XYZ file of N, CA, C and O in Angstrom:
268
model
N 118.756 156.034 48.738
C 117.079 155.586 48.552
C 116.734 156.221 49.964
O 117.137 156.132 50.518
N 115.477 156.738 49.461
C 114.251 157.632 50.632
C 114.227 156.888 51.012
O 113.880 155.367 51.113
N 113.278 157.382 52.470
C 112.643 156.167 53.048
C 111.388 156.415 52.996
O 110.694 156.572 54.631
N 110.563 157.214 52.371
C 109.089 157.506 52.113
C 108.417 155.834 51.619
O 106.951 156.066 51.879
N 108.999 154.995 51.567
C 107.995 153.698 50.993
C 108.479 152.659 52.142
O 109.343 152.117 52.449
N 107.275 152.091 52.792
C 107.225 151.062 53.756
C 107.530 149.830 53.392
O 108.463 149.129 54.036
N 107.454 149.282 51.945
C 108.401 148.519 51.327
C 109.554 148.210 51.513
O 109.408 147.234 51.366
N 109.690 149.360 51.369
C 111.241 149.096 50.897
C 112.368 148.933 52.408
O 113.398 148.582 52.808
N 111.614 148.972 53.624
C 111.825 149.306 55.088
C 112.000 147.837 55.745
O 110.109 147.705 55.765
N 112.587 147.738 56.798
C 111.919 146.361 56.907
C 113.394 146.313 58.931
O 114.809 146.799 58.663
N 112.758 145.258 59.766
C 113.755 145.342 60.417
C 115.475 144.978 60.563
O 115.395 143.423 59.381
N 116.318 145.500 60.829
C 117.174 144.949 61.122
C 118.339 145.860 59.535
O 119.509 145.640 59.652
N 117.320 146.727 58.899
C 117.709 147.480 58.055
C 118.690 148.644 58.426
O 118.141 149.172 59.672
N 120.024 149.074 57.796
C 120.770 150.135 58.283
C 120.142 151.616 57.690
O 120.162 151.839 55.764
N 119.744 152.391 58.578
C 118.669 153.625 57.294
C 119.827 154.691 58.696
O 120.064 154.767 59.776
N 119.516 156.453 57.648
C 119.668 157.150 58.587
C 118.338 158.006 58.486
O 117.725 158.479 57.490
N 118.534 158.107 60.208
C 116.861 158.977 60.238
C 116.596 160.286 60.532
O 118.199 160.594 61.518
N 115.998 161.387 60.790
C 115.663 162.760 61.836
C 114.977 162.256 62.305
O 114.007 161.925 62.586
N 115.592 162.181 63.686
C 115.016 162.391 64.886
C 113.761 163.908 65.244
O 114.373 165.227 64.264
N 112.959 163.604 65.682
C 111.695 165.489 66.131
C 113.166 166.426 66.683
O 112.528 167.070 66.059
N 114.346 166.226 67.669
C 114.633 166.842 68.091
C 115.364 167.754 67.093
O 115.804 168.580 66.955
N 116.161 167.032 65.585
C 116.931 167.705 65.213
C 116.098 168.156 63.215
O 116.630 168.006 62.659
N 115.005 167.804 63.327
C 113.654 168.383 62.391
C 114.185 169.795 61.542
O 114.380 169.874 60.598
N 114.536 170.473 62.881
C 115.052 172.102 62.191
C 115.998 171.952 61.365
O 116.506 172.723 60.296
N 116.936 171.304 62.075
C 118.606 171.126 61.395
C 118.757 170.262 60.560
O 119.958 169.959 59.650
N 118.211 169.041 60.820
C 117.967 168.173 59.713
C 119.185 167.045 60.143
O 119.946 166.061 59.086
N 119.967 167.116 61.167
C 120.798 165.849 62.052
C 120.778 164.820 61.173
O 119.525 164.014 61.989
N 121.206 163.719 60.682
C 121.054 162.373 60.483
C 121.117 161.786 61.674
O 122.935 161.907 62.075
N 120.384 160.684 61.888
C 121.031 159.152 63.212
C 121.304 158.409 62.160
O 120.255 157.761 61.892
N 122.311 157.661 62.268
C 122.135 156.129 61.853
C 122.038 155.034 62.995
O 122.276 155.285 64.296
N 121.111 154.022 62.031
C 121.208 152.799 63.244
C 120.106 151.901 61.887
O 120.433 152.225 61.381
N 120.202 150.707 63.425
C 119.265 149.380 62.222
C 118.225 149.712 62.674
O 117.643 149.230 64.034
N 116.763 149.774 61.810
C 115.460 149.404 62.454
C 115.170 148.303 63.240
O 115.220 147.120 62.897
N 114.223 148.309 64.256
C 114.273 147.822 65.339
C 112.449 147.346 64.470
O 112.096 146.102 65.176
N 111.242 148.388 64.786
C 110.222 147.968 64.214
C 109.988 149.651 63.357
O 110.665 150.441 63.165
N 108.468 149.100 62.656
C 108.112 150.596 61.796
C 107.066 150.527 62.322
O 106.145 150.030 63.151
N 107.117 152.333 62.948
C 105.703 153.011 62.934
C 104.461 153.287 62.718
O 103.486 153.464 62.735
N 105.012 153.581 61.382
C 104.338 154.268 60.738
C 103.395 152.854 59.855
O 103.926 152.410 59.416
N 102.391 152.945 60.395
C 101.270 151.593 58.627
C 100.161 152.215 57.752
O 100.578 150.874 57.252
N 100.885 153.794 56.866
C 100.635 153.451 55.696
C 101.543 153.100 54.807
O 103.070 152.852 55.295
N 100.797 152.472 53.419
C 102.415 152.311 52.475
C 103.184 153.123 52.194
O 104.453 152.881 52.069
N 102.958 154.237 52.667
C 103.996 155.562 51.775
C 103.306 157.131 53.088
O 102.237 157.200 53.498
N 104.377 157.807 53.483
C 104.332 159.013 54.263
C 105.610 160.307 53.475
O 107.235 159.352 53.148
N 104.914 161.302 53.046
C 106.098 161.519 52.379
C 107.272 162.386 53.101
O 108.202 162.948 52.263
N 106.627 162.551 54.573
C 108.621 162.889 54.675
C 109.157 161.686 55.447
O 109.789 162.036 56.716
N 109.055 160.901 54.817
C 109.810 159.529 55.409
C 108.884 159.136 56.819
O 107.819 158.774 57.435
N 108.949 157.291 56.709
C 109.137 156.353 57.522
C 109.132 156.559 58.956
O 110.280 156.876 58.868
N 108.415 156.325 59.613
C 109.066 156.964 61.126
C 109.149 155.106 61.646
O 108.226 154.286 61.546
N 110.016 154.926 62.361
C 110.566 153.637 63.023
C 111.862 153.811 64.095
O 111.267 155.664 64.369
N 111.665 152.938 64.867
C 112.286 153.099 66.189
C 113.052 151.821 65.718
O 113.691 150.745 65.065
N 114.816 152.936 65.720
C 116.670 151.971 66.309
C 116.193 150.671 67.464
O 115.645 150.845 68.134
N 117.685 150.118 67.274
C 117.766 149.755 67.533
C 117.809 149.819 69.626
O 117.316 149.467 70.404
N 118.380 150.635 68.955
C 119.015 151.904 70.680
C 117.799 152.678 71.395
O 117.167 153.104 72.742
N 116.142 152.426 70.647
C 114.757 152.626 70.880
C 114.672 154.418 70.928
O 113.571 155.048 70.478
N 115.879 154.849 70.105
C 115.433 155.818 68.986
C 114.557 156.129 68.295
O 114.486 155.408 67.375
N 113.466 157.025 68.114
C 112.105 157.186 67.139
C 112.947 157.991 65.963
O 112.844 159.483 66.741
N 112.134 158.186 65.209
C 112.168 159.411 63.856
C 111.936 158.015 62.517
O 111.199 157.518 62.039
N 111.928 159.900 61.832
C 111.585 159.329 60.503
C 112.869 158.935 59.213
O 113.619 160.030 59.231
N 112.847 157.829 58.598
C 113.787 157.727 57.927
C 113.975 158.281 56.638
O 113.256 159.034 55.663
N 115.280 158.885 56.545
C 115.906 160.384 55.517
C 116.619 159.076 54.504
O 116.036 159.518 53.655
N 117.282 158.471 54.503
C 118.371 157.732 53.571
C 118.317 156.155 54.171
O 118.078 155.511 55.205
N 118.205 155.602 53.132
C 118.178 154.251 53.550
C 119.766 153.494 52.881
O 120.231 154.051 52.373
N 120.784 153.135 54.223
C 122.184 153.110 53.780
C 122.154 151.918 52.747
O 122.744 151.158 53.191
N 122.971 151.802 51.352
C 123.038 151.063 50.954
C 123.762 150.066 50.957
O 125.374 150.641 51.524
N 123.989 148.443 50.709
C 124.705 147.973 51.505
C 126.642 147.970 50.430
O 126.171 148.455 48.958
N 127.723 148.134 50.707
C 129.012 147.830 49.632
C 129.445 146.482 49.472
O 129.642 145.962 50.291
N 129.594 146.511 48.313
C 129.646 145.290 47.884
C 131.826 144.996 47.884
O 132.346 146.322 48.297
């Protein structure tokens, strides 16, 4: 699932984000959401979040839970 809708993202969710410094390469960073930084309900490039470790980026993918 992509990370464009704010309603799909919440603290504790595991996500892959693209950091500002990695926008050209598209390198993904995995972590758990600490805070949502985008206030709008939708963002075409992904909702901006802060991870538990303090890194900030836009959500590229929401990691699906495995059963």
